[in-house]
GROMACS .gro file of C-alpha atoms in nm:
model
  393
    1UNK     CA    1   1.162   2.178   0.260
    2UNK     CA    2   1.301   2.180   0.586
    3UNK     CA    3   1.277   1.901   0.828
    4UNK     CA    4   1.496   1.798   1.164
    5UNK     CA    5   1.856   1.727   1.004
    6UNK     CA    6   1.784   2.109   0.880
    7UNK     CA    7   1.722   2.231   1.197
    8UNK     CA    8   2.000   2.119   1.375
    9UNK     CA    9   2.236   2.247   1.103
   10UNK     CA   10   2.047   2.609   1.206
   11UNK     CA   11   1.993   2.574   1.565
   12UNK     CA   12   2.283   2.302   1.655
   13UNK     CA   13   2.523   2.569   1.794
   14UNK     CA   14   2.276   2.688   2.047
   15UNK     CA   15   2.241   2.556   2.407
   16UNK     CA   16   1.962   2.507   2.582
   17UNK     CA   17   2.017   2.813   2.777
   18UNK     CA   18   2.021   3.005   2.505
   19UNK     CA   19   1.717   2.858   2.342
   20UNK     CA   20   1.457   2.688   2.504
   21UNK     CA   21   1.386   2.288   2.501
   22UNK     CA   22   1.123   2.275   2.221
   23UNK     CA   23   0.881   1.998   2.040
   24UNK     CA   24   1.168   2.022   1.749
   25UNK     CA   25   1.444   1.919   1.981
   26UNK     CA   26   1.190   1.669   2.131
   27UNK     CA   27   1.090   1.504   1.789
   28UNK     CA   28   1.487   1.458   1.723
   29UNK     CA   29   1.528   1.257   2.088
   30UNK     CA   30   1.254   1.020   1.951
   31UNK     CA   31   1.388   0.933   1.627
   32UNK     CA   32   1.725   0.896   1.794
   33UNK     CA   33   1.558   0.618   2.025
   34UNK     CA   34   1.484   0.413   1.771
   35UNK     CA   35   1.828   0.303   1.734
   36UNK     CA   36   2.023  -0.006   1.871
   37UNK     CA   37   2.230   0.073   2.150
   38UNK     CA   38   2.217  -0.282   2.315
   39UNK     CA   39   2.559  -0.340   2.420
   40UNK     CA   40   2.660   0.020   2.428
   41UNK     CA   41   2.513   0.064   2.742
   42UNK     CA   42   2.382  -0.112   3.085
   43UNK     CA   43   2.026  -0.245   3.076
   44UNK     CA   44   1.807  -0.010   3.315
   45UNK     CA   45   2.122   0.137   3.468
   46UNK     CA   46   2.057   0.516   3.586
   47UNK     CA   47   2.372   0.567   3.804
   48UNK     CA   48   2.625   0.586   3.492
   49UNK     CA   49   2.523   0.771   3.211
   50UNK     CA   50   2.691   0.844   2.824
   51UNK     CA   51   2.646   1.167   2.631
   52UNK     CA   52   2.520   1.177   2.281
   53UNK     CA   53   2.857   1.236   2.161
   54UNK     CA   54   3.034   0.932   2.303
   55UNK     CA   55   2.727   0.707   2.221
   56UNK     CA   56   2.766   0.807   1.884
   57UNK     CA   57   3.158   0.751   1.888
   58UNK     CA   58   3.075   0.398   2.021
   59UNK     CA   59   2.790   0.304   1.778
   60UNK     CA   60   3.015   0.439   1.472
   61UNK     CA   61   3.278   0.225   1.650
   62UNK     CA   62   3.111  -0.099   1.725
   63UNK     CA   63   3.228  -0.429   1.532
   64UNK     CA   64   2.841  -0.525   1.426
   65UNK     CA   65   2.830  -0.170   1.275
   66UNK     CA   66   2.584  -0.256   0.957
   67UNK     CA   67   2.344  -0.447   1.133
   68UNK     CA   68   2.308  -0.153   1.409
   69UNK     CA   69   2.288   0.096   1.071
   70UNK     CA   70   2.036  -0.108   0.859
   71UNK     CA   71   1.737   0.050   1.058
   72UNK     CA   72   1.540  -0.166   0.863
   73UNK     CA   73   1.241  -0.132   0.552
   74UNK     CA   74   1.021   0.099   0.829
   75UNK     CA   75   1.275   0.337   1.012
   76UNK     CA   76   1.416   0.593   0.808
   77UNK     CA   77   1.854   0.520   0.780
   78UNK     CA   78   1.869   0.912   0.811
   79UNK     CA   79   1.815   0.824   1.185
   80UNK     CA   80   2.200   0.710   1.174
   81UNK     CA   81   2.283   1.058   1.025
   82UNK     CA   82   2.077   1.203   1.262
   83UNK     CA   83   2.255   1.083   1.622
   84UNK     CA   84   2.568   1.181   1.435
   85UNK     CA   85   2.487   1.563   1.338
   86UNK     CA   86   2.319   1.542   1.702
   87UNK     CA   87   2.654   1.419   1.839
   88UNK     CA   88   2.840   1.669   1.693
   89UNK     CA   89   2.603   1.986   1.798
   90UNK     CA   90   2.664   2.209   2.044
   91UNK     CA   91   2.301   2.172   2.159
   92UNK     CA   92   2.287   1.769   2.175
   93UNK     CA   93   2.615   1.627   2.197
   94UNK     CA   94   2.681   1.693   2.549
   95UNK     CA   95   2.333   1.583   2.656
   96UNK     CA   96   2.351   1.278   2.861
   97UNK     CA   97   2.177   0.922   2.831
   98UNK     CA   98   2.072   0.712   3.077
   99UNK     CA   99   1.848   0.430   3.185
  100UNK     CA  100   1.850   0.250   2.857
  101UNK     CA  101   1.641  -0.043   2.854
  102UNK     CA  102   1.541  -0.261   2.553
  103UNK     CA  103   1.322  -0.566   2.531
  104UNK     CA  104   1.215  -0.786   2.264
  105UNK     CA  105   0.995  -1.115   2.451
  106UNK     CA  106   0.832  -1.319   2.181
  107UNK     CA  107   0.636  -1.520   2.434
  108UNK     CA  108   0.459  -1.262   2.574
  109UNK     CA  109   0.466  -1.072   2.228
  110UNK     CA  110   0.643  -0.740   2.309
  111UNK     CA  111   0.876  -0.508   2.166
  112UNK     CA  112   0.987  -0.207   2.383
  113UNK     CA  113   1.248   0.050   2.447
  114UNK     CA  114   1.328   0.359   2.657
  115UNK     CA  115   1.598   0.616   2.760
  116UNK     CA  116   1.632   0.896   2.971
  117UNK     CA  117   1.799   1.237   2.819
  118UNK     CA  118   1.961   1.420   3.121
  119UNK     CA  119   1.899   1.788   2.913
  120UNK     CA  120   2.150   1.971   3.169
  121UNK     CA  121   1.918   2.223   3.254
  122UNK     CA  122   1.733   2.074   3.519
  123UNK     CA  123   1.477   1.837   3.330
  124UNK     CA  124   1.481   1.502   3.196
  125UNK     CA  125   1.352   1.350   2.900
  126UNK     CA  126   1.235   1.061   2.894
  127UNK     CA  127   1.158   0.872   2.560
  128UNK     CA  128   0.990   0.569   2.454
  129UNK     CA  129   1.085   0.382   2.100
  130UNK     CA  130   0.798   0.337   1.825
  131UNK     CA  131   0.743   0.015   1.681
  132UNK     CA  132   1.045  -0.090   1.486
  133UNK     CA  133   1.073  -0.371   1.212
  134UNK     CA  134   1.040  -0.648   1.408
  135UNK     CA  135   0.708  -0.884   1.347
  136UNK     CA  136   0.683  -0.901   1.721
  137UNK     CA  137   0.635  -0.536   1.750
  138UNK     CA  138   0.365  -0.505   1.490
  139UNK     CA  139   0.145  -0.747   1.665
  140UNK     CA  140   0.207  -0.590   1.988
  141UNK     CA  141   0.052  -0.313   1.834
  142UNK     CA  142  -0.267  -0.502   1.652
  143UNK     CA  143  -0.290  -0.606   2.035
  144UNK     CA  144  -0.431  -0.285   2.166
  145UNK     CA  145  -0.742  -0.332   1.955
  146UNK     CA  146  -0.846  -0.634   2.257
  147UNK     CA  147  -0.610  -0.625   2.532
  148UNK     CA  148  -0.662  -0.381   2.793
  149UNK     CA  149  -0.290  -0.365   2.850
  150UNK     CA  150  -0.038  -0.430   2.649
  151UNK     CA  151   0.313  -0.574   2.786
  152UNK     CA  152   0.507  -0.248   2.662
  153UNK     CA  153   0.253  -0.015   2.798
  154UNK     CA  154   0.312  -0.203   3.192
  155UNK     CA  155   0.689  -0.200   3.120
  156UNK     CA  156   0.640   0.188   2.967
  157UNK     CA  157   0.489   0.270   3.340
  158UNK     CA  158   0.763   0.061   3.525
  159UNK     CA  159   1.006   0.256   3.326
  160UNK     CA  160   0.879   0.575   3.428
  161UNK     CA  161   0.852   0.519   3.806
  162UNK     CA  162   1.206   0.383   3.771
  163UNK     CA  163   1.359   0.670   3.606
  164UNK     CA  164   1.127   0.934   3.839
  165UNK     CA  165   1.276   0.748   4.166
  166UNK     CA  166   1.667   0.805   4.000
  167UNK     CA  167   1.642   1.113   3.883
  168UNK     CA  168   1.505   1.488   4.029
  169UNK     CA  169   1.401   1.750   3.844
  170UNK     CA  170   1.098   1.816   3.597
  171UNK     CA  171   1.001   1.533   3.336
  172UNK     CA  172   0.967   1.550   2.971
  173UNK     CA  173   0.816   1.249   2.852
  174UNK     CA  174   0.777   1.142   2.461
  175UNK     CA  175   0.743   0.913   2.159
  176UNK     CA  176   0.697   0.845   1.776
  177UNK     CA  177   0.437   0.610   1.656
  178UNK     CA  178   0.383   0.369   1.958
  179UNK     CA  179   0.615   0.532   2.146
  180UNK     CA  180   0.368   0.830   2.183
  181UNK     CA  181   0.090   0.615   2.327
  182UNK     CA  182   0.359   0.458   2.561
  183UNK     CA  183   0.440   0.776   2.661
  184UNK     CA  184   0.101   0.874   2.695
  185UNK     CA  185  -0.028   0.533   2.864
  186UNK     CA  186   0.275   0.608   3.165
  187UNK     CA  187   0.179   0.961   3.225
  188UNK     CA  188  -0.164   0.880   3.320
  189UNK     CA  189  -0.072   0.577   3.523
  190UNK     CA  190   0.131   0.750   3.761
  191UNK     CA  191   0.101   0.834   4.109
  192UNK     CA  192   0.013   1.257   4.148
  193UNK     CA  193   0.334   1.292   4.278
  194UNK     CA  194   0.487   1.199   3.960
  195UNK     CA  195   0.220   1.340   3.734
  196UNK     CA  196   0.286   1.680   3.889
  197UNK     CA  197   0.662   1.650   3.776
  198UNK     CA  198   0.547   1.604   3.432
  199UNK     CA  199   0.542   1.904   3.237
  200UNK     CA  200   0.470   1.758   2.903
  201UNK     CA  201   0.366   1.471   2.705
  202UNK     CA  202   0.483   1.458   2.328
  203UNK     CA  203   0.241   1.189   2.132
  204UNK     CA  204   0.386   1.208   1.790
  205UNK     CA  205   0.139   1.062   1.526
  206UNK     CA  206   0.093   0.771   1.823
  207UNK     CA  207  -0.220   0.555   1.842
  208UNK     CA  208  -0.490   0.644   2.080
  209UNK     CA  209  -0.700   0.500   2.347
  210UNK     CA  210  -1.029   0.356   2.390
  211UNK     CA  211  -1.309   0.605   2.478
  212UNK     CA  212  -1.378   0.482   2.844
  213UNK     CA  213  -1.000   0.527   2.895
  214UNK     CA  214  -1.020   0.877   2.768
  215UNK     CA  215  -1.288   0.909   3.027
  216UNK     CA  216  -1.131   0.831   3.301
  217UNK     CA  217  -0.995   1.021   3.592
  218UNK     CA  218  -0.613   0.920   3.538
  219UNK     CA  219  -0.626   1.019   3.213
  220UNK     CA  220  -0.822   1.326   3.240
  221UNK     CA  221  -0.571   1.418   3.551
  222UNK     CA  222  -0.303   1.442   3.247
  223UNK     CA  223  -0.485   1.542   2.963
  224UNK     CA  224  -0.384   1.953   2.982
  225UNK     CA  225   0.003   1.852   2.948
  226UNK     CA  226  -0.021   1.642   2.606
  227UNK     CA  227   0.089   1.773   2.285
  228UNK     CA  228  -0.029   1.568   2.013
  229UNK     CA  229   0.135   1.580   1.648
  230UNK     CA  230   0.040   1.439   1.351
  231UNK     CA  231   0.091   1.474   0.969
  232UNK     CA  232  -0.187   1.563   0.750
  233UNK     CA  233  -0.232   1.232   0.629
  234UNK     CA  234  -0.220   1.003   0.941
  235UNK     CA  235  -0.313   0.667   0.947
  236UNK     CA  236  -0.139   0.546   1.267
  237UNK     CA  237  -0.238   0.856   1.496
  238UNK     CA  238  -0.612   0.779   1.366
  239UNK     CA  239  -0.606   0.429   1.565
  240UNK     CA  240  -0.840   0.497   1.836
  241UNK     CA  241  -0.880   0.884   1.977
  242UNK     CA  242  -0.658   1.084   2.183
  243UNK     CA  243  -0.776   1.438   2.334
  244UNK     CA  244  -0.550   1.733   2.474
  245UNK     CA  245  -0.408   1.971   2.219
  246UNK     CA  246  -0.298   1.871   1.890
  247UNK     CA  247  -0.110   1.994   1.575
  248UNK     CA  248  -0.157   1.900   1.226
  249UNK     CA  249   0.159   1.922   1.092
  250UNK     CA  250   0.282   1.933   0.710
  251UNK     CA  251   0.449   1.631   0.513
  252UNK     CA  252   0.628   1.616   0.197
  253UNK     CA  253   0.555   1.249   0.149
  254UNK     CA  254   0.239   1.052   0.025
  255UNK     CA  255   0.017   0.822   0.241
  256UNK     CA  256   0.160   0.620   0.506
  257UNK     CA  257   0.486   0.751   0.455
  258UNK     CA  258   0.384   1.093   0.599
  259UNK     CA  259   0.421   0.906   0.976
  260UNK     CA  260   0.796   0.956   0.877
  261UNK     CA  261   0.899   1.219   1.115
  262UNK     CA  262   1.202   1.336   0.850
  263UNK     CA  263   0.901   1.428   0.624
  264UNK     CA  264   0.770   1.620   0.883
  265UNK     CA  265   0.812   2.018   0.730
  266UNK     CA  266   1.029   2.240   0.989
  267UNK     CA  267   1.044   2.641   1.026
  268UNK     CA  268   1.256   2.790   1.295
  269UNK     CA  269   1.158   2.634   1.638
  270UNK     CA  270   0.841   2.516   1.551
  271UNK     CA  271   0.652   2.298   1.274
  272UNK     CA  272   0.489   2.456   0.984
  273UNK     CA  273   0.117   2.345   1.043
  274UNK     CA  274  -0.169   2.272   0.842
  275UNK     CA  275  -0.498   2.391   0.885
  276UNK     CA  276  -0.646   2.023   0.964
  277UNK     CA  277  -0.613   1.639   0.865
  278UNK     CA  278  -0.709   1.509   0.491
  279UNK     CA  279  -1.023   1.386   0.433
  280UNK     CA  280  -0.915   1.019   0.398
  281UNK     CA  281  -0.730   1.067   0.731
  282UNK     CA  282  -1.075   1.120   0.876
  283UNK     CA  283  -1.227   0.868   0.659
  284UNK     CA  284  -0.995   0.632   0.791
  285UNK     CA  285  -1.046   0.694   1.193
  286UNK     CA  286  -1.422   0.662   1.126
  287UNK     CA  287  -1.388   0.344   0.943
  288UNK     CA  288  -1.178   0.157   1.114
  289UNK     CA  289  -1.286   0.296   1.494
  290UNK     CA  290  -1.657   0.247   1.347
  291UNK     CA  291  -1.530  -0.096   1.255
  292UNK     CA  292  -1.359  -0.181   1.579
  293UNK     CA  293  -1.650  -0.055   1.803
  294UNK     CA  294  -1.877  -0.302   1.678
  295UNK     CA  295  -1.665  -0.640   1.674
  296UNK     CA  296  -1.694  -0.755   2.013
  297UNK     CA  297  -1.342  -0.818   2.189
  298UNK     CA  298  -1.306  -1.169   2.096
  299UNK     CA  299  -1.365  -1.146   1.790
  300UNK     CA  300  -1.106  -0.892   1.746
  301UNK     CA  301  -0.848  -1.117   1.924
  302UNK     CA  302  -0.955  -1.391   1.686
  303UNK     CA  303  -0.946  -1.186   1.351
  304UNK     CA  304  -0.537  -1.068   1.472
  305UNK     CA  305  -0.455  -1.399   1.578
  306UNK     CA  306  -0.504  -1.516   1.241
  307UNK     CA  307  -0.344  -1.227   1.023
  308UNK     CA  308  -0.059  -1.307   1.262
  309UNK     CA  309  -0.055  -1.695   1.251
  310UNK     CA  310  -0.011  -1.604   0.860
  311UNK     CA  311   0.260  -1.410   0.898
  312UNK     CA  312   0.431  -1.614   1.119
  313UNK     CA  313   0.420  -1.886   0.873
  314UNK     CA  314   0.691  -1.686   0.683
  315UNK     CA  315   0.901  -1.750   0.981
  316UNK     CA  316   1.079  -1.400   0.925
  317UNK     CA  317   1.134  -1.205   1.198
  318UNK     CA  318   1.121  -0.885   1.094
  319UNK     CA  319   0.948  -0.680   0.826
  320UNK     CA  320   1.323  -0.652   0.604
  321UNK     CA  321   1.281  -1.030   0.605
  322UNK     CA  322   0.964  -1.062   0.487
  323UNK     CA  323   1.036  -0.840   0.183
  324UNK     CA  324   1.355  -0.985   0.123
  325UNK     CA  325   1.216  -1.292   0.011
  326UNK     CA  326   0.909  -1.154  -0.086
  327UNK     CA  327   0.823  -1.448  -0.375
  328UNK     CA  328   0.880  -1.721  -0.097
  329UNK     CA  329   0.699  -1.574   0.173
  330UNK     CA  330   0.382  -1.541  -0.051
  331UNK     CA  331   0.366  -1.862  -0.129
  332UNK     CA  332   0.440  -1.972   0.262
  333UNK     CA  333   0.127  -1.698   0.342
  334UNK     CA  334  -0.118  -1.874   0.065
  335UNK     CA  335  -0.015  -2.219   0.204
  336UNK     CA  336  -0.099  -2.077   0.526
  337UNK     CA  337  -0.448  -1.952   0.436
  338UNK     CA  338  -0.546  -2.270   0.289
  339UNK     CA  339  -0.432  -2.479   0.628
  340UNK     CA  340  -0.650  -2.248   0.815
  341UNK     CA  341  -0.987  -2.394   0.987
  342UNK     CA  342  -1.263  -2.396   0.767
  343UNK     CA  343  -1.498  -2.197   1.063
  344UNK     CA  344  -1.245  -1.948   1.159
  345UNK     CA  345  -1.152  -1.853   0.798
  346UNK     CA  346  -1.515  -1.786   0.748
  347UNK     CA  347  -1.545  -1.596   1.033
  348UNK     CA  348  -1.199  -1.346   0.923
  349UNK     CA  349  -1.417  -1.332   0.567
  350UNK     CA  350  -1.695  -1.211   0.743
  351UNK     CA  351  -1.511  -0.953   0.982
  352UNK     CA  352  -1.351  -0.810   0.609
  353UNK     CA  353  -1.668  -0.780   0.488
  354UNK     CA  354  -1.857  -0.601   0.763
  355UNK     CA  355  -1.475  -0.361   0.745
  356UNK     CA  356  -1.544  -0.315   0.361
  357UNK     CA  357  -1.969  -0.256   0.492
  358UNK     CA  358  -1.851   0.020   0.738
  359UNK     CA  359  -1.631   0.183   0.428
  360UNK     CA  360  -1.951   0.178   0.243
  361UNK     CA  361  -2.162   0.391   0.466
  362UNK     CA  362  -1.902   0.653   0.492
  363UNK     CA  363  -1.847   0.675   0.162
  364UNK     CA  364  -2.105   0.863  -0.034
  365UNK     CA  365  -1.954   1.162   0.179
  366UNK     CA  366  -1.637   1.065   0.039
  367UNK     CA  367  -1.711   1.054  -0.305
  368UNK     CA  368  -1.918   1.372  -0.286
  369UNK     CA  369  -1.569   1.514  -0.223
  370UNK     CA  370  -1.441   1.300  -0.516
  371UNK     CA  371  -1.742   1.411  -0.746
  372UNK     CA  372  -1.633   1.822  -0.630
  373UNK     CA  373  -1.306   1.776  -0.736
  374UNK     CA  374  -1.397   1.606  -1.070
  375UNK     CA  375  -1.626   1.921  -1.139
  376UNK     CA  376  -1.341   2.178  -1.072
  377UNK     CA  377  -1.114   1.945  -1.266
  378UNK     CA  378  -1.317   1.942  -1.537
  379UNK     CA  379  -1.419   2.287  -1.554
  380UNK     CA  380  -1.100   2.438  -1.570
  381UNK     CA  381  -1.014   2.206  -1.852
  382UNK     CA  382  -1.321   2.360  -1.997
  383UNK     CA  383  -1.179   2.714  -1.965
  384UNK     CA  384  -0.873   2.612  -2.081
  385UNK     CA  385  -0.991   2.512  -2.415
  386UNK     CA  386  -1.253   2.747  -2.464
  387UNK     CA  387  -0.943   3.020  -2.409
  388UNK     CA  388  -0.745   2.837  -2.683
  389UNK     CA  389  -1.028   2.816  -2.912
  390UNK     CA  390  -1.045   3.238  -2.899
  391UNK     CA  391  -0.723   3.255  -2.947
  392UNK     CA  392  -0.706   3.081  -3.283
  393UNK     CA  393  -1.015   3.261  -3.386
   0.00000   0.00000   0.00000
């Protein structure tokens, strides 16, 4: 299989003038924005700017070098490799980055990140960072299931105008994982003089939106430049519902690890795409949005208030944390559970069981599918020894 540290080794010595800007070259920017670069460069600063190349030179360079590597248990440590066979391209390394900007706030419970690719042909590209391994970042993401704005979605539009008022030219704007609904949620909350800059959105495999947002006029206003992609097995594209045009595009990983955009199967400029999503993909958007729909908004905020006031009990940080000490941190999240009030323990229990209820009904379609699959199964095995029985006749 091919995937994007393939690609560049193929496509790497072309320019951009020779071959188009593509959703390839846009999935690589992404991934490469999930790295650390604090330090390397000015916080929000769009009048200097670094190309890929030197940025590289200075991460490989920097004295806290393996914490900046360890991408932690949830980002894949190719990315490293990645920014480095970028760097030395002909086609990435003399792209320029500006406008970096990272924030982690655990008071107000947000994780976010952005840069701006100067492409040298005209266009920007503007790219927002997923969800990376910090705790923080997670429940900034459980968030969206109550709050109607999130703080990296109002920084993700702040970012935007900011980069629009530095910077002329057409606008590409993109993400992986949360990072595609940021760069969704800052599309459609710009002004029309910024929305008709915008040439596309890139949601890769990014959660969704509420239905009455997907309704509205701001969104609708945008809806004809986003490219969704997902995997065929996606679990964190299936949060909520997006519209616009989508791709389902092939993995060579199993269950959640198919939102790993190295998994992600590559053939010339394009992906190689599947015909649609899995059936448990499905399953899974029509459970949990089922699920969601009928809890009322604060009983959602009460139900991730307390998976999170578990967690926190750990007092890791970050997801590498958690698993490091994996023994001691289960026995900090029992302790937790059992401190818990009585009434609002018994109200998560219930909130489970109406989740496990709304499985239920969807189910018998599911195990129809199971119950297909047994029959082929079992009828080929059939055949199989009915063939070896004539043969020793």
């Amino acid at each position: 299989m091919t995937n994007i540290l393939d690609y560049i080794a193929w496509r790497g010595d072309l320019t951009l003038d020779k071959s188009p800007f593509n959703r390839i070259d846009a999935l690589i920017l992404c991934q490469i924005a999930y790295l650390n670069f604090d330090g390397l460069m000015e916080q929000s600063d769009f009048s200097t700017a670094l190309t890929i190349a030197d940025l590289a030179e200075s991460f490989r360079a920097s004295p806290d070098y393996d914490t900046r590597a360890d991408t932690g248990m949830l980002i894949n440590k190719l990315t490293v490799n990645l920014l480095y066979e970028a760097a030395n391209s002909n086609r990435f390394g003399s792209m320029k980055i500006t406008g970096y900007r990272s924030i982690i706030n655990l008071d107000i419970e947000e994780q976010f990140a952005a840069m701006t690719f100067l492409l040298g042909d005209g266009r920007s590209f503007i790219a927002y960072r997923g969800t990376d391994d910090t705790v923080v970042g997670w429940k900034e993401d459980f968030n969206l299931a109550f709050m109607d704005e999130v703080p990296a979605q109002k920084d993700a539009v702040e970012y935007l105008s900011l980069a629009a008022s530095h910077i002329s030219g057409s606008l590409l704007v993109g993400g992986h994982s949360k990072g595609g609904n940021l760069s969704i949620y800052a599309a459609i909350k710009m002004p029309s003089t910024i929305k008709k800059r915008i040439v596309t959105v890139y949601n890769n495999d990014g959660p969704g939106f509420s239905e009455e947002r997907l309704k509205s006029p701001e969104y609708q206003e945008i809806v004809e430049k986003i490219s969704s992609y997902y995997p065929q097995l996606s679990i964190v594209g299936m949060i909520f519902s997006n519209e616009g045009k989508y791709s389902v595009v092939k993995s060579d990983q199993q269950g959640l690890m198919q939102h790993d955009p190295f998994s992600w199967e590559v053939r010339g400029t394009d992906f190689v795409k599947m015909s649609g999503f899995d059936r448990v993909s499905r399953f899974f958007h029509d459970t949990l949005n089922g699920w969601l729909a009928d809890l009322e908004l604060e009983k959602r905020e009460l139900f991730i208030e307390t998976v999170f006031t578990v967690i926190n009990a750990t007092d890791a940080r970050t997801n590498s944390e958690i698993e490091a000490n994996l023994l001691q941190n289960s026995v900090k999240v029992i302790a937790a559970i059992n401190r818990l009030d009585p009434e609002m323990r018994a109200q998560c229990e219930t909130m489970i069981r109406e989740l496990f209820q709304a499985a239920n009904k969807r189910l018998p379609r599911f195990d129809r599918v199971l119950q297909k699959a047994r029959s082929v199964i079992e009828a080929k095995a059939a055949i199989s020894k009915n063939k070896k029985v004539i043969r020793e006749e």
